Amino acid sequence: MTDAALAGAWIDAALDVRIRAALGAIYDAVADEVAARRPLCLASGHCCQFERYGHRLYVSGLEAAVTMLERQEAGAPCGPSDVAAARAAGTCPFLRDGRLCGAHAWRPLGCRVYFCDRTAGTGGDPSWQETLYERLHAAIKSLHEEFGVPYRYGEWRDLLGILAAPATTGARGPEPADADPRAADRSG
C-alpha cells in the first residue's frame, strides 16, 4: 500500500465517530491510571524535544491521523513544512513556546504515558509506564484490526509527514459538528 493510500485510510478512520470514541476511551483509561500514579509534569517541554533529550515518540497511523485531523478542525493544521521544521529542530511539530503541547487533547499514547519526572517510577513498580504503554498500545492495535484500518507503527514525525504530504492534505473534510466525538474532554 502506498503512503498516500495509507494516509487516506487513516484519515477516513479518524473521521469515523466510532473509532474516535474507542480511541478516546483508551485515552481515558490512560488518564485514570496516570492520575492514580500522580507523576509530576512541570510542562517543561522536555518530552517534546526529542533530539535534545535522546528519545523518540512512536505511534500508530490512526493516532497520528486523529491528532492531525484534530489540529485541522481547530484551525491549526500541520503541513509538510511544519513537519520538516520540527525534524530539523529535533522537536515535535506541535511544541509551542518551547514547552507547551499544541495538540494536548488528542496527543498520542506515548505522550500520555511518558513523564520525565524522576519519581514517576516509584511506588513499587518502576516499569509501570512501560507496562501501561504495552497494554494500551495493544488495545490501539486491536482498533486497527477491528475496524480494518491499515496498521503501521512508526516514528511520530515520519507518520505525520505521510499525513501532511500534499497528495493527502485537504482531501477530506471534518465530520458534521453534531457528530463530534470529542464532546468529552480528552485532556487527561
Short mmCIF file of N, CA and C in Angstrom, two decimals:
data_model
loop_
_atom_site.label_atom_id
_atom_site.label_comp_id
_atom_site.label_asym_id
_atom_site.label_seq_id
_atom_site.Cartn_x
_atom_site.Cartn_y
_atom_site.Cartn_z
N MET A 1 0.85 -1.17 0.00
CA MET A 1 0.00 0.00 0.00
C MET A 1 0.90 1.24 0.00
N THR A 2 0.59 2.19 -0.86
CA THR A 2 1.38 3.42 -0.94
C THR A 2 1.15 4.28 0.30
N ASP A 3 2.07 5.21 0.53
CA ASP A 3 1.90 6.14 1.65
C ASP A 3 0.61 6.96 1.50
N ALA A 4 0.30 7.39 0.28
CA ALA A 4 -0.92 8.18 0.06
C ALA A 4 -2.16 7.35 0.38
N ALA A 5 -2.16 6.07 0.00
CA ALA A 5 -3.30 5.20 0.31
C ALA A 5 -3.41 4.97 1.82
N LEU A 6 -2.26 4.78 2.48
CA LEU A 6 -2.28 4.64 3.93
C LEU A 6 -2.85 5.88 4.59
N ALA A 7 -2.37 7.04 4.18
CA ALA A 7 -2.85 8.30 4.76
C ALA A 7 -4.35 8.44 4.56
N GLY A 8 -4.84 8.13 3.38
CA GLY A 8 -6.27 8.22 3.12
C GLY A 8 -7.08 7.29 4.02
N ALA A 9 -6.59 6.06 4.19
CA ALA A 9 -7.28 5.10 5.06
C ALA A 9 -7.26 5.57 6.51
N TRP A 10 -6.14 6.11 6.96
CA TRP A 10 -6.05 6.60 8.34
C TRP A 10 -6.97 7.79 8.56
N ILE A 11 -7.01 8.71 7.60
CA ILE A 11 -7.88 9.88 7.74
C ILE A 11 -9.34 9.46 7.74
N ASP A 12 -9.71 8.56 6.84
CA ASP A 12 -11.09 8.05 6.83
C ASP A 12 -11.44 7.45 8.20
N ALA A 13 -10.53 6.66 8.76
CA ALA A 13 -10.77 6.04 10.07
C ALA A 13 -10.88 7.10 11.16
N ALA A 14 -10.04 8.12 11.09
CA ALA A 14 -10.07 9.19 12.10
C ALA A 14 -11.38 9.98 12.04
N LEU A 15 -12.03 9.99 10.89
CA LEU A 15 -13.32 10.67 10.76
C LEU A 15 -14.49 9.83 11.27
N ASP A 16 -14.26 8.53 11.49
CA ASP A 16 -15.31 7.63 11.95
C ASP A 16 -15.54 7.84 13.45
N VAL A 17 -16.74 8.28 13.78
CA VAL A 17 -17.06 8.63 15.16
C VAL A 17 -16.90 7.43 16.11
N ARG A 18 -17.15 6.23 15.63
CA ARG A 18 -17.00 5.03 16.47
C ARG A 18 -15.53 4.79 16.81
N ILE A 19 -14.66 4.96 15.84
CA ILE A 19 -13.24 4.74 16.05
C ILE A 19 -12.69 5.82 16.97
N ARG A 20 -13.09 7.04 16.72
CA ARG A 20 -12.60 8.15 17.55
C ARG A 20 -13.06 7.97 19.00
N ALA A 21 -14.29 7.51 19.21
CA ALA A 21 -14.79 7.27 20.57
C ALA A 21 -14.02 6.12 21.23
N ALA A 22 -13.72 5.07 20.48
CA ALA A 22 -12.97 3.95 21.03
C ALA A 22 -11.55 4.38 21.41
N LEU A 23 -10.92 5.18 20.58
CA LEU A 23 -9.59 5.69 20.90
C LEU A 23 -9.68 6.61 22.12
N GLY A 24 -10.71 7.43 22.17
CA GLY A 24 -10.91 8.30 23.33
C GLY A 24 -11.06 7.50 24.62
N ALA A 25 -11.74 6.36 24.56
CA ALA A 25 -11.90 5.52 25.74
C ALA A 25 -10.55 4.96 26.21
N ILE A 26 -9.68 4.62 25.26
CA ILE A 26 -8.33 4.16 25.61
C ILE A 26 -7.57 5.30 26.27
N TYR A 27 -7.68 6.50 25.72
CA TYR A 27 -7.01 7.65 26.32
C TYR A 27 -7.56 7.96 27.71
N ASP A 28 -8.85 7.75 27.92
CA ASP A 28 -9.44 7.94 29.25
C ASP A 28 -8.86 6.92 30.24
N ALA A 29 -8.64 5.69 29.78
CA ALA A 29 -8.05 4.67 30.65
C ALA A 29 -6.64 5.07 31.06
N VAL A 30 -5.89 5.65 30.12
CA VAL A 30 -4.55 6.14 30.45
C VAL A 30 -4.65 7.22 31.52
N ALA A 31 -5.56 8.16 31.32
CA ALA A 31 -5.72 9.27 32.27
C ALA A 31 -6.02 8.76 33.67
N ASP A 32 -6.88 7.75 33.77
CA ASP A 32 -7.23 7.18 35.07
C ASP A 32 -6.00 6.56 35.75
N GLU A 33 -5.24 5.80 34.98
CA GLU A 33 -4.06 5.14 35.57
C GLU A 33 -2.96 6.13 35.92
N VAL A 34 -2.78 7.14 35.09
CA VAL A 34 -1.78 8.17 35.38
C VAL A 34 -2.20 8.96 36.62
N ALA A 35 -3.48 9.27 36.72
CA ALA A 35 -3.98 10.01 37.89
C ALA A 35 -3.72 9.22 39.18
N ALA A 36 -3.86 7.91 39.12
CA ALA A 36 -3.60 7.08 40.29
C ALA A 36 -2.13 7.10 40.69
N ARG A 37 -1.24 7.24 39.73
CA ARG A 37 0.21 7.27 39.99
C ARG A 37 0.70 8.67 40.38
N ARG A 38 0.02 9.68 39.87
CA ARG A 38 0.33 11.08 40.14
C ARG A 38 1.77 11.50 39.83
N PRO A 39 2.27 11.18 38.65
CA PRO A 39 3.61 11.68 38.29
C PRO A 39 3.55 13.19 38.09
N LEU A 40 4.65 13.83 38.33
CA LEU A 40 4.74 15.27 38.22
C LEU A 40 5.06 15.68 36.78
N CYS A 41 4.28 16.60 36.25
CA CYS A 41 4.59 17.20 34.95
C CYS A 41 4.81 18.68 35.16
N LEU A 42 6.00 19.15 34.84
CA LEU A 42 6.35 20.56 35.01
C LEU A 42 6.09 21.38 33.75
N ALA A 43 5.49 20.77 32.74
CA ALA A 43 5.26 21.44 31.46
C ALA A 43 6.56 22.08 30.95
N SER A 44 7.63 21.32 31.06
CA SER A 44 8.95 21.80 30.65
C SER A 44 9.17 21.69 29.16
N GLY A 45 8.40 20.82 28.49
CA GLY A 45 8.59 20.59 27.07
C GLY A 45 9.71 19.63 26.76
N HIS A 46 10.37 19.08 27.79
CA HIS A 46 11.46 18.13 27.55
C HIS A 46 10.98 16.94 26.73
N CYS A 47 9.76 16.49 26.99
CA CYS A 47 9.24 15.32 26.29
C CYS A 47 9.05 15.59 24.79
N CYS A 48 8.96 16.84 24.40
CA CYS A 48 8.74 17.22 23.00
C CYS A 48 10.03 17.59 22.28
N GLN A 49 11.13 17.59 22.99
CA GLN A 49 12.42 17.94 22.41
C GLN A 49 13.22 16.64 22.24
N PHE A 50 12.85 15.91 21.21
CA PHE A 50 13.33 14.55 21.01
C PHE A 50 14.85 14.44 20.94
N GLU A 51 15.48 15.25 20.12
CA GLU A 51 16.93 15.14 19.94
C GLU A 51 17.67 15.55 21.21
N ARG A 52 17.25 16.63 21.81
CA ARG A 52 17.95 17.15 22.99
C ARG A 52 17.91 16.18 24.16
N TYR A 53 16.79 15.48 24.32
CA TYR A 53 16.65 14.58 25.46
C TYR A 53 16.77 13.10 25.10
N GLY A 54 17.15 12.82 23.86
CA GLY A 54 17.52 11.47 23.45
C GLY A 54 16.41 10.44 23.45
N HIS A 55 15.24 10.81 22.99
CA HIS A 55 14.18 9.82 22.87
C HIS A 55 13.37 10.04 21.60
N ARG A 56 12.56 9.08 21.27
CA ARG A 56 11.69 9.15 20.09
C ARG A 56 10.27 8.80 20.53
N LEU A 57 9.32 9.31 19.79
CA LEU A 57 7.92 9.00 20.01
C LEU A 57 7.46 8.11 18.87
N TYR A 58 6.90 6.95 19.21
CA TYR A 58 6.37 6.03 18.21
C TYR A 58 4.86 5.92 18.39
N VAL A 59 4.15 5.89 17.28
CA VAL A 59 2.69 5.90 17.29
C VAL A 59 2.16 4.99 16.18
N SER A 60 0.86 4.75 16.23
CA SER A 60 0.21 4.06 15.11
C SER A 60 -0.28 5.11 14.12
N GLY A 61 -0.56 4.67 12.91
CA GLY A 61 -1.07 5.58 11.89
C GLY A 61 -2.39 6.22 12.31
N LEU A 62 -3.24 5.47 12.99
CA LEU A 62 -4.52 6.00 13.45
C LEU A 62 -4.32 7.14 14.45
N GLU A 63 -3.41 6.96 15.40
CA GLU A 63 -3.15 8.02 16.37
C GLU A 63 -2.66 9.30 15.68
N ALA A 64 -1.75 9.13 14.74
CA ALA A 64 -1.23 10.30 14.01
C ALA A 64 -2.35 10.99 13.25
N ALA A 65 -3.22 10.22 12.61
CA ALA A 65 -4.31 10.80 11.82
C ALA A 65 -5.31 11.54 12.70
N VAL A 66 -5.64 10.98 13.85
CA VAL A 66 -6.59 11.65 14.75
C VAL A 66 -6.00 12.97 15.22
N THR A 67 -4.73 12.97 15.57
CA THR A 67 -4.09 14.22 16.01
C THR A 67 -4.07 15.25 14.88
N MET A 68 -3.69 14.82 13.69
CA MET A 68 -3.66 15.74 12.55
C MET A 68 -5.05 16.31 12.26
N LEU A 69 -6.05 15.46 12.28
CA LEU A 69 -7.42 15.89 12.00
C LEU A 69 -7.91 16.86 13.07
N GLU A 70 -7.60 16.57 14.31
CA GLU A 70 -8.00 17.46 15.41
C GLU A 70 -7.39 18.84 15.22
N ARG A 71 -6.13 18.88 14.84
CA ARG A 71 -5.46 20.18 14.63
C ARG A 71 -6.08 20.90 13.44
N GLN A 72 -6.40 20.17 12.39
CA GLN A 72 -7.05 20.78 11.21
C GLN A 72 -8.41 21.35 11.60
N GLU A 73 -9.18 20.58 12.37
CA GLU A 73 -10.51 21.04 12.78
C GLU A 73 -10.41 22.26 13.70
N ALA A 74 -9.32 22.37 14.44
CA ALA A 74 -9.12 23.51 15.34
C ALA A 74 -8.55 24.72 14.60
N GLY A 75 -8.35 24.60 13.30
CA GLY A 75 -7.83 25.71 12.52
C GLY A 75 -6.33 25.88 12.60
N ALA A 76 -5.63 24.84 13.05
CA ALA A 76 -4.17 24.90 13.16
C ALA A 76 -3.56 23.66 12.53
N PRO A 77 -3.73 23.50 11.21
CA PRO A 77 -3.23 22.29 10.57
C PRO A 77 -1.70 22.20 10.61
N CYS A 78 -1.23 20.99 10.48
CA CYS A 78 0.20 20.71 10.45
C CYS A 78 0.54 20.29 9.03
N GLY A 79 1.32 21.11 8.35
CA GLY A 79 1.67 20.83 6.97
C GLY A 79 3.07 20.27 6.83
N PRO A 80 3.44 19.94 5.60
CA PRO A 80 4.77 19.37 5.35
C PRO A 80 5.91 20.25 5.88
N SER A 81 5.77 21.58 5.74
CA SER A 81 6.85 22.45 6.23
C SER A 81 6.94 22.44 7.75
N ASP A 82 5.80 22.24 8.44
CA ASP A 82 5.82 22.15 9.90
C ASP A 82 6.56 20.88 10.35
N VAL A 83 6.29 19.78 9.66
CA VAL A 83 6.95 18.52 10.00
C VAL A 83 8.45 18.64 9.70
N ALA A 84 8.81 19.21 8.57
CA ALA A 84 10.22 19.37 8.21
C ALA A 84 10.94 20.28 9.21
N ALA A 85 10.30 21.36 9.61
CA ALA A 85 10.91 22.28 10.57
C ALA A 85 11.12 21.60 11.92
N ALA A 86 10.14 20.80 12.34
CA ALA A 86 10.27 20.08 13.61
C ALA A 86 11.40 19.06 13.54
N ARG A 87 11.49 18.38 12.42
CA ARG A 87 12.57 17.39 12.27
C ARG A 87 13.93 18.11 12.33
N ALA A 88 14.04 19.23 11.66
CA ALA A 88 15.30 19.99 11.67
C ALA A 88 15.64 20.49 13.08
N ALA A 89 14.62 20.87 13.84
CA ALA A 89 14.82 21.37 15.20
C ALA A 89 14.97 20.24 16.22
N GLY A 90 14.62 19.01 15.81
CA GLY A 90 14.68 17.88 16.72
C GLY A 90 13.54 17.84 17.72
N THR A 91 12.41 18.44 17.34
CA THR A 91 11.28 18.55 18.26
C THR A 91 10.00 17.98 17.64
N CYS A 92 8.95 18.08 18.39
CA CYS A 92 7.61 17.73 17.91
C CYS A 92 7.05 18.95 17.17
N PRO A 93 6.33 18.74 16.06
CA PRO A 93 5.78 19.89 15.34
C PRO A 93 4.68 20.61 16.11
N PHE A 94 4.18 20.01 17.19
CA PHE A 94 3.13 20.65 17.96
C PHE A 94 3.65 21.36 19.21
N LEU A 95 4.96 21.39 19.40
CA LEU A 95 5.57 22.09 20.52
C LEU A 95 5.37 23.59 20.34
N ARG A 96 4.84 24.24 21.36
CA ARG A 96 4.57 25.68 21.32
C ARG A 96 5.35 26.38 22.43
N ASP A 97 5.96 27.48 22.10
CA ASP A 97 6.70 28.29 23.07
C ASP A 97 7.76 27.49 23.82
N GLY A 98 8.28 26.44 23.18
CA GLY A 98 9.36 25.66 23.76
C GLY A 98 8.97 24.75 24.91
N ARG A 99 7.67 24.77 25.32
CA ARG A 99 7.31 23.93 26.45
C ARG A 99 5.85 23.48 26.50
N LEU A 100 5.01 23.98 25.62
CA LEU A 100 3.58 23.64 25.66
C LEU A 100 3.18 22.77 24.48
N CYS A 101 2.21 21.89 24.71
CA CYS A 101 1.72 20.99 23.68
C CYS A 101 0.57 21.65 22.92
N GLY A 102 0.73 21.77 21.63
CA GLY A 102 -0.32 22.34 20.79
C GLY A 102 -1.34 21.32 20.32
N ALA A 103 -1.22 20.08 20.79
CA ALA A 103 -2.16 19.02 20.40
C ALA A 103 -2.55 18.20 21.63
N HIS A 104 -2.58 18.83 22.77
CA HIS A 104 -2.73 18.16 24.05
C HIS A 104 -3.97 17.26 24.14
N ALA A 105 -5.12 17.72 23.71
CA ALA A 105 -6.36 16.96 23.89
C ALA A 105 -6.34 15.61 23.17
N TRP A 106 -5.69 15.54 22.02
CA TRP A 106 -5.64 14.29 21.25
C TRP A 106 -4.20 13.84 21.00
N ARG A 107 -3.31 14.11 21.94
CA ARG A 107 -1.93 13.64 21.82
C ARG A 107 -1.91 12.11 21.90
N PRO A 108 -0.92 11.49 21.30
CA PRO A 108 -0.88 10.02 21.25
C PRO A 108 -0.54 9.38 22.60
N LEU A 109 -0.71 8.08 22.64
CA LEU A 109 -0.50 7.29 23.85
C LEU A 109 0.88 7.53 24.46
N GLY A 110 1.92 7.52 23.64
CA GLY A 110 3.28 7.71 24.15
C GLY A 110 3.43 9.00 24.92
N CYS A 111 2.79 10.06 24.48
CA CYS A 111 2.84 11.34 25.18
C CYS A 111 2.10 11.27 26.51
N ARG A 112 1.05 10.50 26.54
CA ARG A 112 0.22 10.39 27.74
C ARG A 112 0.88 9.56 28.84
N VAL A 113 1.79 8.68 28.45
CA VAL A 113 2.41 7.76 29.39
C VAL A 113 3.81 8.23 29.81
N TYR A 114 4.48 9.00 28.98
CA TYR A 114 5.86 9.41 29.25
C TYR A 114 5.90 10.59 30.21
N PHE A 115 6.70 10.44 31.26
CA PHE A 115 6.94 11.54 32.20
C PHE A 115 8.43 11.59 32.48
N CYS A 116 9.00 12.78 32.45
CA CYS A 116 10.42 12.91 32.74
C CYS A 116 10.65 13.05 34.24
N ASP A 117 9.59 13.02 35.03
CA ASP A 117 9.66 13.06 36.48
C ASP A 117 10.48 11.87 36.97
N ARG A 118 11.57 12.14 37.66
CA ARG A 118 12.45 11.06 38.13
C ARG A 118 11.77 10.16 39.16
N THR A 119 10.70 10.66 39.78
CA THR A 119 9.99 9.85 40.77
C THR A 119 8.82 9.10 40.15
N ALA A 120 8.60 9.24 38.85
CA ALA A 120 7.44 8.60 38.20
C ALA A 120 7.49 7.09 38.32
N GLY A 121 8.66 6.53 38.46
CA GLY A 121 8.77 5.08 38.56
C GLY A 121 8.75 4.58 39.99
N THR A 122 8.51 5.45 40.96
CA THR A 122 8.50 5.00 42.34
C THR A 122 7.14 4.41 42.71
N GLY A 123 7.05 3.87 43.89
CA GLY A 123 5.78 3.32 44.35
C GLY A 123 5.68 1.82 44.13
N GLY A 124 6.78 1.12 44.05
CA GLY A 124 6.74 -0.32 43.98
C GLY A 124 6.90 -0.92 42.59
N ASP A 125 6.58 -0.18 41.55
CA ASP A 125 6.67 -0.74 40.19
C ASP A 125 7.34 0.27 39.28
N PRO A 126 8.67 0.20 39.17
CA PRO A 126 9.38 1.18 38.35
C PRO A 126 9.09 1.06 36.85
N SER A 127 8.43 -0.01 36.43
CA SER A 127 8.16 -0.18 35.00
C SER A 127 6.69 0.07 34.66
N TRP A 128 5.95 0.77 35.52
CA TRP A 128 4.52 0.95 35.28
C TRP A 128 4.24 1.65 33.95
N GLN A 129 5.09 2.59 33.56
CA GLN A 129 4.85 3.30 32.30
C GLN A 129 4.96 2.34 31.12
N GLU A 130 5.98 1.54 31.12
CA GLU A 130 6.17 0.59 30.02
C GLU A 130 5.03 -0.44 29.98
N THR A 131 4.65 -0.94 31.15
CA THR A 131 3.57 -1.92 31.24
C THR A 131 2.26 -1.32 30.73
N LEU A 132 1.96 -0.12 31.18
CA LEU A 132 0.74 0.58 30.76
C LEU A 132 0.76 0.82 29.25
N TYR A 133 1.89 1.29 28.75
CA TYR A 133 2.01 1.56 27.32
C TYR A 133 1.77 0.29 26.50
N GLU A 134 2.43 -0.78 26.86
CA GLU A 134 2.31 -2.02 26.09
C GLU A 134 0.87 -2.53 26.08
N ARG A 135 0.20 -2.48 27.23
CA ARG A 135 -1.18 -2.96 27.32
C ARG A 135 -2.12 -2.10 26.47
N LEU A 136 -1.98 -0.79 26.57
CA LEU A 136 -2.91 0.07 25.83
C LEU A 136 -2.53 0.24 24.36
N HIS A 137 -1.25 0.07 24.04
CA HIS A 137 -0.89 0.05 22.62
C HIS A 137 -1.51 -1.17 21.96
N ALA A 138 -1.54 -2.29 22.67
CA ALA A 138 -2.20 -3.49 22.14
C ALA A 138 -3.67 -3.21 21.87
N ALA A 139 -4.31 -2.42 22.73
CA ALA A 139 -5.72 -2.06 22.51
C ALA A 139 -5.85 -1.18 21.27
N ILE A 140 -4.91 -0.28 21.05
CA ILE A 140 -4.94 0.56 19.85
C ILE A 140 -4.72 -0.30 18.60
N LYS A 141 -3.79 -1.22 18.69
CA LYS A 141 -3.56 -2.12 17.55
C LYS A 141 -4.83 -2.93 17.26
N SER A 142 -5.53 -3.33 18.30
CA SER A 142 -6.80 -4.05 18.12
C SER A 142 -7.85 -3.19 17.42
N LEU A 143 -7.84 -1.88 17.69
CA LEU A 143 -8.75 -0.97 16.97
C LEU A 143 -8.47 -1.01 15.48
N HIS A 144 -7.21 -0.97 15.13
CA HIS A 144 -6.83 -1.07 13.72
C HIS A 144 -7.42 -2.34 13.12
N GLU A 145 -7.25 -3.45 13.82
CA GLU A 145 -7.72 -4.74 13.32
C GLU A 145 -9.25 -4.79 13.27
N GLU A 146 -9.90 -4.38 14.35
CA GLU A 146 -11.36 -4.45 14.44
C GLU A 146 -12.05 -3.66 13.34
N PHE A 147 -11.51 -2.50 13.02
CA PHE A 147 -12.14 -1.63 12.03
C PHE A 147 -11.49 -1.71 10.66
N GLY A 148 -10.54 -2.62 10.48
CA GLY A 148 -9.90 -2.80 9.18
C GLY A 148 -9.05 -1.62 8.75
N VAL A 149 -8.44 -0.95 9.72
CA VAL A 149 -7.58 0.20 9.42
C VAL A 149 -6.15 -0.32 9.25
N PRO A 150 -5.51 -0.02 8.12
CA PRO A 150 -4.13 -0.50 7.93
C PRO A 150 -3.24 -0.06 9.10
N TYR A 151 -2.46 -1.00 9.60
CA TYR A 151 -1.62 -0.73 10.76
C TYR A 151 -0.19 -0.45 10.33
N ARG A 152 0.32 0.64 10.83
CA ARG A 152 1.75 0.92 10.74
C ARG A 152 2.14 1.60 12.04
N TYR A 153 3.24 1.16 12.59
CA TYR A 153 3.78 1.73 13.82
C TYR A 153 5.09 2.37 13.43
N GLY A 154 5.22 3.67 13.68
CA GLY A 154 6.42 4.34 13.25
C GLY A 154 6.71 5.59 14.06
N GLU A 155 7.84 6.18 13.75
CA GLU A 155 8.25 7.41 14.44
C GLU A 155 7.23 8.51 14.12
N TRP A 156 6.86 9.26 15.13
CA TRP A 156 5.84 10.30 15.08
C TRP A 156 5.97 11.20 13.86
N ARG A 157 7.12 11.81 13.66
CA ARG A 157 7.28 12.77 12.57
C ARG A 157 7.23 12.08 11.21
N ASP A 158 7.66 10.83 11.14
CA ASP A 158 7.56 10.10 9.88
C ASP A 158 6.10 9.91 9.47
N LEU A 159 5.27 9.48 10.44
CA LEU A 159 3.85 9.26 10.12
C LEU A 159 3.13 10.57 9.89
N LEU A 160 3.48 11.61 10.65
CA LEU A 160 2.88 12.93 10.39
C LEU A 160 3.26 13.41 8.99
N GLY A 161 4.49 13.12 8.57
CA GLY A 161 4.93 13.51 7.23
C GLY A 161 4.12 12.83 6.14
N ILE A 162 3.78 11.55 6.36
CA ILE A 162 2.93 10.85 5.40
C ILE A 162 1.56 11.52 5.31
N LEU A 163 1.02 11.88 6.47
CA LEU A 163 -0.31 12.51 6.51
C LEU A 163 -0.30 13.93 5.98
N ALA A 164 0.80 14.63 6.14
CA ALA A 164 0.89 16.02 5.70
C ALA A 164 1.29 16.17 4.24
N ALA A 165 1.63 15.07 3.60
CA ALA A 165 2.08 15.13 2.20
C ALA A 165 1.02 15.82 1.35
N PRO A 166 1.42 16.62 0.38
CA PRO A 166 0.46 17.37 -0.43
C PRO A 166 -0.63 16.52 -1.08
N ALA A 167 -0.33 15.28 -1.41
CA ALA A 167 -1.34 14.43 -2.07
C ALA A 167 -2.45 14.01 -1.11
N THR A 168 -2.23 14.14 0.22
CA THR A 168 -3.24 13.67 1.17
C THR A 168 -3.92 14.79 1.93
N THR A 169 -3.38 15.99 1.95
CA THR A 169 -3.98 17.06 2.73
C THR A 169 -5.16 17.66 1.99
N GLY A 170 -6.16 18.01 2.73
CA GLY A 170 -7.34 18.66 2.17
C GLY A 170 -8.26 17.75 1.39
N ALA A 171 -7.96 16.46 1.33
CA ALA A 171 -8.79 15.54 0.55
C ALA A 171 -10.10 15.24 1.24
N ARG A 172 -10.12 15.35 2.55
CA ARG A 172 -11.31 15.01 3.31
C ARG A 172 -11.63 16.13 4.28
N GLY A 173 -12.88 16.39 4.48
CA GLY A 173 -13.29 17.43 5.41
C GLY A 173 -13.70 16.84 6.74
N PRO A 174 -13.87 17.67 7.74
CA PRO A 174 -14.30 17.20 9.04
C PRO A 174 -15.74 16.72 9.03
N GLU A 175 -16.08 15.92 10.04
CA GLU A 175 -17.45 15.45 10.19
C GLU A 175 -18.36 16.61 10.55
N PRO A 176 -19.67 16.43 10.38
CA PRO A 176 -20.60 17.46 10.83
C PRO A 176 -20.45 17.70 12.33
N ALA A 177 -20.67 18.93 12.77
CA ALA A 177 -20.48 19.30 14.16
C ALA A 177 -21.35 18.47 15.10
N ASP A 178 -22.54 18.06 14.67
CA ASP A 178 -23.42 17.30 15.56
C ASP A 178 -22.93 15.87 15.79
N ALA A 179 -21.92 15.44 15.07
CA ALA A 179 -21.37 14.10 15.26
C ALA A 179 -19.98 14.15 15.88
N ASP A 180 -19.64 15.26 16.52
CA ASP A 180 -18.30 15.46 17.06
C ASP A 180 -18.01 14.48 18.20
N PRO A 181 -17.06 13.56 18.03
CA PRO A 181 -16.74 12.57 19.04
C PRO A 181 -15.94 13.15 20.20
N ARG A 182 -15.52 14.40 20.09
CA ARG A 182 -14.69 15.00 21.13
C ARG A 182 -15.53 15.74 22.17
N ALA A 183 -16.82 15.41 22.25
CA ALA A 183 -17.68 16.11 23.21
C ALA A 183 -17.14 15.98 24.62
N ALA A 184 -16.59 14.84 24.95
CA ALA A 184 -15.98 14.66 26.26
C ALA A 184 -14.54 15.16 26.19
N ASP A 185 -14.07 15.80 27.23
CA ASP A 185 -12.70 16.31 27.27
C ASP A 185 -11.72 15.15 27.35
N ARG A 186 -10.75 15.11 26.47
CA ARG A 186 -9.74 14.07 26.46
C ARG A 186 -8.40 14.63 26.90
N SER A 187 -8.39 15.66 27.71
CA SER A 187 -7.14 16.34 28.06
C SER A 187 -6.32 15.61 29.10
N GLY A 188 -6.82 14.48 29.57
CA GLY A 188 -6.19 13.58 30.51
C GLY A 188 -4.90 13.92 31.02
#
